[in-house]
JSON list of C-alpha atoms in Angstrom, two decimals:
[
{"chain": "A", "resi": 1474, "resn": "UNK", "atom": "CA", "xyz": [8.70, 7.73, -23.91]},
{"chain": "A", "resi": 1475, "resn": "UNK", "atom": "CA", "xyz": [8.65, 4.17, -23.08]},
{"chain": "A", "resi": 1476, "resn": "UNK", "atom": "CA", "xyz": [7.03, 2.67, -20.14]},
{"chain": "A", "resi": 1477, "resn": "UNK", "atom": "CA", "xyz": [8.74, -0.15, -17.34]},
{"chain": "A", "resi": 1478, "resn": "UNK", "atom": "CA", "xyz": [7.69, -2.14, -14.22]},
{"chain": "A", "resi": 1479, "resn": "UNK", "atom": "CA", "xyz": [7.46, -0.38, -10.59]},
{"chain": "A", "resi": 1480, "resn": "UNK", "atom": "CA", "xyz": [6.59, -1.47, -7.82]},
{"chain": "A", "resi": 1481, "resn": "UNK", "atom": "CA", "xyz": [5.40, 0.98, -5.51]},
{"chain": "A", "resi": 1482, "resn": "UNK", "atom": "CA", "xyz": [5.30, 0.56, -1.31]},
{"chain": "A", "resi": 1483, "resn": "UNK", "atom": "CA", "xyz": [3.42, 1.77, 1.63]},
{"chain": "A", "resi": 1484, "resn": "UNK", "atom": "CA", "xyz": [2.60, 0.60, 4.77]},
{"chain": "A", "resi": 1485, "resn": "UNK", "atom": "CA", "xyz": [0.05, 1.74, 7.51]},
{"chain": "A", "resi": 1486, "resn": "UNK", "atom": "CA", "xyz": [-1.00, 1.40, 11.16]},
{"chain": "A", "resi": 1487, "resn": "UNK", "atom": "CA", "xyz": [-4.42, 0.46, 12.08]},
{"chain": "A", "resi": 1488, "resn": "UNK", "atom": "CA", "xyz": [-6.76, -0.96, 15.27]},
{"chain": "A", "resi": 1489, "resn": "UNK", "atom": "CA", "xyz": [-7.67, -4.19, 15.04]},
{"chain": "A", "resi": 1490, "resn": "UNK", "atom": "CA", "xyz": [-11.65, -2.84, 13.45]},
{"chain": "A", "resi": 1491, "resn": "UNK", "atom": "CA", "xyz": [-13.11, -3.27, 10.34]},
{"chain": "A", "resi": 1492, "resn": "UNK", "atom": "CA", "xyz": [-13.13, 0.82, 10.20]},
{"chain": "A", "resi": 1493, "resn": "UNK", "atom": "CA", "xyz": [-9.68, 1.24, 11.23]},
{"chain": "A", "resi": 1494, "resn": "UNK", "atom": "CA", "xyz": [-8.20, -1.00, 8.83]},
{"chain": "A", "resi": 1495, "resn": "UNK", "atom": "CA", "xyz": [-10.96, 0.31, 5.58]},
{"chain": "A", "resi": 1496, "resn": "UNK", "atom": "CA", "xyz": [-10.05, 3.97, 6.77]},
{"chain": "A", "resi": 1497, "resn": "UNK", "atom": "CA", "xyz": [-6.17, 2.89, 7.46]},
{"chain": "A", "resi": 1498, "resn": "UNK", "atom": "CA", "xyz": [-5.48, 1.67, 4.28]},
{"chain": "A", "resi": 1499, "resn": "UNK", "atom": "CA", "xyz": [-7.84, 3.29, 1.54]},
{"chain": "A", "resi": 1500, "resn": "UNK", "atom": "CA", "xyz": [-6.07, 6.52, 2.67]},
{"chain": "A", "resi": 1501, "resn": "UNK", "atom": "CA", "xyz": [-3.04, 4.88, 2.20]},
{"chain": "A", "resi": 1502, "resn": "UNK", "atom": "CA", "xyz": [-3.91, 3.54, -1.12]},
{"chain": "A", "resi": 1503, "resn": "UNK", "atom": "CA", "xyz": [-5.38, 6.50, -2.51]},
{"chain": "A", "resi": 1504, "resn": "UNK", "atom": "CA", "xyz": [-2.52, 8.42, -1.47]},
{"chain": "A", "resi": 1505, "resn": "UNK", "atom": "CA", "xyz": [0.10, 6.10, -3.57]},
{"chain": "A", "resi": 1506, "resn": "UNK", "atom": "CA", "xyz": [-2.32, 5.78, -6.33]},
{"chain": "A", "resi": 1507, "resn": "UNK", "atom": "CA", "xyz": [-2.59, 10.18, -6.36]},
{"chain": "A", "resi": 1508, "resn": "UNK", "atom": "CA", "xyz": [0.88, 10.93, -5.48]},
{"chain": "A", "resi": 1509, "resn": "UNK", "atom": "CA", "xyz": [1.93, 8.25, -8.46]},
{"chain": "A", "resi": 1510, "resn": "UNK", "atom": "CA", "xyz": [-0.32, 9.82, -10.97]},
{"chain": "A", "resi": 1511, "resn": "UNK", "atom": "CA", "xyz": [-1.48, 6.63, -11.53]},
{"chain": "A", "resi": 1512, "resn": "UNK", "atom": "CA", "xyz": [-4.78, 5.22, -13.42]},
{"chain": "A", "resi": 1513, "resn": "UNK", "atom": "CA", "xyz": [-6.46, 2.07, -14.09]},
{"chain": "A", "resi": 1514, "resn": "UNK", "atom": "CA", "xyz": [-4.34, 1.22, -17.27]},
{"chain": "A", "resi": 1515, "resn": "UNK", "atom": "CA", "xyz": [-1.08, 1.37, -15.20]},
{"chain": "A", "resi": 1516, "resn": "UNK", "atom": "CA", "xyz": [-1.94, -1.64, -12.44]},
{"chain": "A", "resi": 1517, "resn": "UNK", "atom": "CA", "xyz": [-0.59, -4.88, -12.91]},
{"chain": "A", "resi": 1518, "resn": "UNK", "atom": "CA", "xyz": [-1.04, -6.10, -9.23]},
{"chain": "A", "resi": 1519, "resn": "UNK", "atom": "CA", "xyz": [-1.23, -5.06, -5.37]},
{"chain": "A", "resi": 1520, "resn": "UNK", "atom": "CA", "xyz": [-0.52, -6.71, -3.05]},
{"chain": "A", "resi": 1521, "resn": "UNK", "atom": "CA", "xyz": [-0.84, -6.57, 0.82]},
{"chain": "A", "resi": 1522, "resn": "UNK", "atom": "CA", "xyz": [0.83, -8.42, 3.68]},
{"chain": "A", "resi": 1523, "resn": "UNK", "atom": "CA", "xyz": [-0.72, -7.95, 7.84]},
{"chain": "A", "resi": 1524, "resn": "UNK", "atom": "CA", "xyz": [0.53, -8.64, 11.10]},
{"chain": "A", "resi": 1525, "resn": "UNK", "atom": "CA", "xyz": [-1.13, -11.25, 12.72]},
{"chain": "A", "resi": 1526, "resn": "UNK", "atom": "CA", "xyz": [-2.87, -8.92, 15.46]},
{"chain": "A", "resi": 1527, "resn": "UNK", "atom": "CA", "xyz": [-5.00, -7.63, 12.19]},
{"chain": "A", "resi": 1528, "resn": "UNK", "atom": "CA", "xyz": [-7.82, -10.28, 11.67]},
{"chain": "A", "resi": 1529, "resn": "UNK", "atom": "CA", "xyz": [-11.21, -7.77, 11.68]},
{"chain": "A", "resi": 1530, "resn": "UNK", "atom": "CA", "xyz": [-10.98, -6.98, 7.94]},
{"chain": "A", "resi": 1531, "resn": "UNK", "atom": "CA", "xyz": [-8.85, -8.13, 5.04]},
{"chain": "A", "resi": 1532, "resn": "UNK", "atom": "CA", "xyz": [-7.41, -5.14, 3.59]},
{"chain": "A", "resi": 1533, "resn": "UNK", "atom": "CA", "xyz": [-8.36, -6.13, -0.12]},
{"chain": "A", "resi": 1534, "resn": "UNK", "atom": "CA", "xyz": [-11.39, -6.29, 0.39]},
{"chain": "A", "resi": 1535, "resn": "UNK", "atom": "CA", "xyz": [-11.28, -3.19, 3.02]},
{"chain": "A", "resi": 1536, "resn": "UNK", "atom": "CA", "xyz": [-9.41, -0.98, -0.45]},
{"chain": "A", "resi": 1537, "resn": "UNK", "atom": "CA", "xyz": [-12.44, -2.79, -2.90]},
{"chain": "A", "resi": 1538, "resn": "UNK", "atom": "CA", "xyz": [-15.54, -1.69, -0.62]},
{"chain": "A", "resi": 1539, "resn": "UNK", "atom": "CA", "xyz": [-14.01, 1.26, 1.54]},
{"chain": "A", "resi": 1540, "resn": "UNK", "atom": "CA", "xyz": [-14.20, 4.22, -0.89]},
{"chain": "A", "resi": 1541, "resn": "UNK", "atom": "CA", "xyz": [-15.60, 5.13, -4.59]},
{"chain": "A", "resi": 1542, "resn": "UNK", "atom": "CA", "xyz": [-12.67, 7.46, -5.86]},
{"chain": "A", "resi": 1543, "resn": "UNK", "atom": "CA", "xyz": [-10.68, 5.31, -7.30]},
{"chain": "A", "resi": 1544, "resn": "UNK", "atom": "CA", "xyz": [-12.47, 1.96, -9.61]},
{"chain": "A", "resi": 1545, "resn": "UNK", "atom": "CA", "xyz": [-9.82, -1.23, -7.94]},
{"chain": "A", "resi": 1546, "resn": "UNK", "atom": "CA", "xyz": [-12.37, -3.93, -9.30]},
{"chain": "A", "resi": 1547, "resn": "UNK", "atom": "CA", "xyz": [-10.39, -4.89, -12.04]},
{"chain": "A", "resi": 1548, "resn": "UNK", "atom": "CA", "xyz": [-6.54, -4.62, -10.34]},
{"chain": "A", "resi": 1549, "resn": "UNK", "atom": "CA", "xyz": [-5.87, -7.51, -9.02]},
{"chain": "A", "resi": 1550, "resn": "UNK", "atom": "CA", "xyz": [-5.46, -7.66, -5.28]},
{"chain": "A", "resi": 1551, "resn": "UNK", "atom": "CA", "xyz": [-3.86, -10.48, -3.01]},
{"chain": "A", "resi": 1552, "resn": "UNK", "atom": "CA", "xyz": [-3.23, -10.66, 0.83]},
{"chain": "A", "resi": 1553, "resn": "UNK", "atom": "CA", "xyz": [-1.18, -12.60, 3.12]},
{"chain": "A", "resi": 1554, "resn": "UNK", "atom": "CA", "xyz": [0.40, -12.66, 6.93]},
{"chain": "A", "resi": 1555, "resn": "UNK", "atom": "CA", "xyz": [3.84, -11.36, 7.41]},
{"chain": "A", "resi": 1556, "resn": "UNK", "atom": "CA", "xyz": [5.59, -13.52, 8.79]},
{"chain": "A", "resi": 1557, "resn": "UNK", "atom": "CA", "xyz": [5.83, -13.74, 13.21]},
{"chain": "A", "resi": 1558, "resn": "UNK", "atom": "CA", "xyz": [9.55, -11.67, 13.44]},
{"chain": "A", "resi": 1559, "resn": "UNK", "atom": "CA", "xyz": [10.81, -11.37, 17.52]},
{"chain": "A", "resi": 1560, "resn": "UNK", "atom": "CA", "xyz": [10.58, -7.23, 17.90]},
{"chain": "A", "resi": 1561, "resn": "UNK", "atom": "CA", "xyz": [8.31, -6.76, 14.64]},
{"chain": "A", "resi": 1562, "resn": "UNK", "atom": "CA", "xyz": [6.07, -3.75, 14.87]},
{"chain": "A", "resi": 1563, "resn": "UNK", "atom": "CA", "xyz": [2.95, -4.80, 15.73]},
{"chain": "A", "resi": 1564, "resn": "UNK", "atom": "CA", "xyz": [-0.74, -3.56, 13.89]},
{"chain": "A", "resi": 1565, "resn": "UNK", "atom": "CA", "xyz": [0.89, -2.76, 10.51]},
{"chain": "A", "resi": 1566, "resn": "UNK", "atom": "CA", "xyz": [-0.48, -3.58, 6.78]},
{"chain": "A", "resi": 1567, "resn": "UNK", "atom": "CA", "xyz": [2.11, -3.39, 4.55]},
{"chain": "A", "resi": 1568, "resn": "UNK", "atom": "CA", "xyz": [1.37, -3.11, 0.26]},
{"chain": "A", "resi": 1569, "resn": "UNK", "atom": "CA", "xyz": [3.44, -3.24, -2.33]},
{"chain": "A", "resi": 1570, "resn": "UNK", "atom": "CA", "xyz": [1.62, -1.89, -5.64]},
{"chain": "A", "resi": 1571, "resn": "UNK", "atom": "CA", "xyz": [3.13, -3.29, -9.44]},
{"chain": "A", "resi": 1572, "resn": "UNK", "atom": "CA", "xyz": [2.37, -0.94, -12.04]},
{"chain": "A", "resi": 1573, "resn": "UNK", "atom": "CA", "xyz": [3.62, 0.55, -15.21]},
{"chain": "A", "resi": 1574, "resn": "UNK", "atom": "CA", "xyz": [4.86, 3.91, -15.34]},
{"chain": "A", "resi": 1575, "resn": "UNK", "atom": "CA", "xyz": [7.27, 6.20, -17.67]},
{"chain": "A", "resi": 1576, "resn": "UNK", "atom": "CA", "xyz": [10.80, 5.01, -18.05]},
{"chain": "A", "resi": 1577, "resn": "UNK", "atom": "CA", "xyz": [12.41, 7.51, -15.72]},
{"chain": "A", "resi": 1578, "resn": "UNK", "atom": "CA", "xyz": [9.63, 8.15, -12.93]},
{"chain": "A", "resi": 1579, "resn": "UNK", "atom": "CA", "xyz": [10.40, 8.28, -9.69]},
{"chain": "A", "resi": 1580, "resn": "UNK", "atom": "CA", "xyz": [8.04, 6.11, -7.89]},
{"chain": "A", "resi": 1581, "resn": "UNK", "atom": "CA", "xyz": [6.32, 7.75, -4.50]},
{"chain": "A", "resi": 1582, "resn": "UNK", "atom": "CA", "xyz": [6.44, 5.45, -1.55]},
{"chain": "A", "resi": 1583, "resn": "UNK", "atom": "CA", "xyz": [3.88, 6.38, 1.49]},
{"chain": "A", "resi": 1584, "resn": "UNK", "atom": "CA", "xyz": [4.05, 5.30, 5.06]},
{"chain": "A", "resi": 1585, "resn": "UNK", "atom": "CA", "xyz": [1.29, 6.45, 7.74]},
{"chain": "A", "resi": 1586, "resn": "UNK", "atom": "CA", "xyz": [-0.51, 5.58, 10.51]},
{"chain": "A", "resi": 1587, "resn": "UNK", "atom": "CA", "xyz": [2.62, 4.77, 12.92]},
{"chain": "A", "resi": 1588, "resn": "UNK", "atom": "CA", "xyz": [4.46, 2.82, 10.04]},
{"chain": "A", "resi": 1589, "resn": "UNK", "atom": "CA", "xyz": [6.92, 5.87, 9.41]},
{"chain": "A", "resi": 1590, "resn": "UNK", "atom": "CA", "xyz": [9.45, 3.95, 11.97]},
{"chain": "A", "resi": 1591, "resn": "UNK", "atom": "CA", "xyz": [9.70, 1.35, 9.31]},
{"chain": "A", "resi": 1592, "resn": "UNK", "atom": "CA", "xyz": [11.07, 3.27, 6.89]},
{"chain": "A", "resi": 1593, "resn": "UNK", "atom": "CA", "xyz": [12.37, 6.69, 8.28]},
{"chain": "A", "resi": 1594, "resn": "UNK", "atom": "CA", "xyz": [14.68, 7.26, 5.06]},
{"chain": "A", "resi": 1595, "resn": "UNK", "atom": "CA", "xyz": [11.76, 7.11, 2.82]},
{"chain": "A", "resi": 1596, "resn": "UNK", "atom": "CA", "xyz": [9.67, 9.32, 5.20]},
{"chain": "A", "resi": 1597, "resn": "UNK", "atom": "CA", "xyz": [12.72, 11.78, 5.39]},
{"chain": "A", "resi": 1598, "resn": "UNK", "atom": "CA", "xyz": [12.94, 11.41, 1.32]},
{"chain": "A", "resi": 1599, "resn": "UNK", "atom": "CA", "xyz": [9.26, 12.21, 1.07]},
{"chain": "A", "resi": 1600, "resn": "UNK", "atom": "CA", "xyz": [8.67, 15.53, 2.95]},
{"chain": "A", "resi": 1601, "resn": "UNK", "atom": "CA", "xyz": [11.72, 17.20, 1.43]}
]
């Protein structure tokens, strides 16, 4: 079976702390990267975006030293602000993972910490 590109999103909630942004988003992460059945081989990219109320910790380098289950030293990993929108929920980091999978797959996308009101279909899609 041949393989094509994914991406793959998920976004989190998370106190402005170096903890609450490692914890917020390696559980994220490890959650897509589990749920996705997904190893090294299959990464092309991830990439994170955070409000501008997140400044403790960037969340690269929160996924790259918060947790030892899952080797992310060789994935390439970027991170930017979102952009300022009026009525934006605030304390979010937002990822969007590129990665090769089988032609076919169903890609998992996870949203926690408070972020579920971003994307209640998804959510909804997700716990059926």
């Amino acid at each position: 079976m041949s393989e094509r590109l994914f991406a793959i999103r998920g976004a989190t909630g998370a106190d402005n702390t170096a903890e609450s942004i490692k914890e917020n988003v390696c559980e994220m992460c490890l959650r897509l990267f589990s749920e996705n059945g997904l190893s090294q081989k299959d990464f092309v990219s991830i990439q994170f975006t955070v409000t501008e109320d997140l400044d403790a910790l960037n969340p690269a380098a929160a996924l790259r030293k918060g947790q030892d289950a899952f080797d992310v030293s060789s994935i390439p990993l970027f991170c930017s602000q979102e952009p300022e929108i009026e009525g934006m929920l605030k304390k979010v980091i937002r990822v969007m993972i590129t990665v090769y999978m089988k032609e076919g797959s169903s890609p998992v996308n996870i949203y926690t910490g408070g972020a579920e009101v971003l994307r209640p279909d998804i959510v909804k899609e997700n716990s059926i």
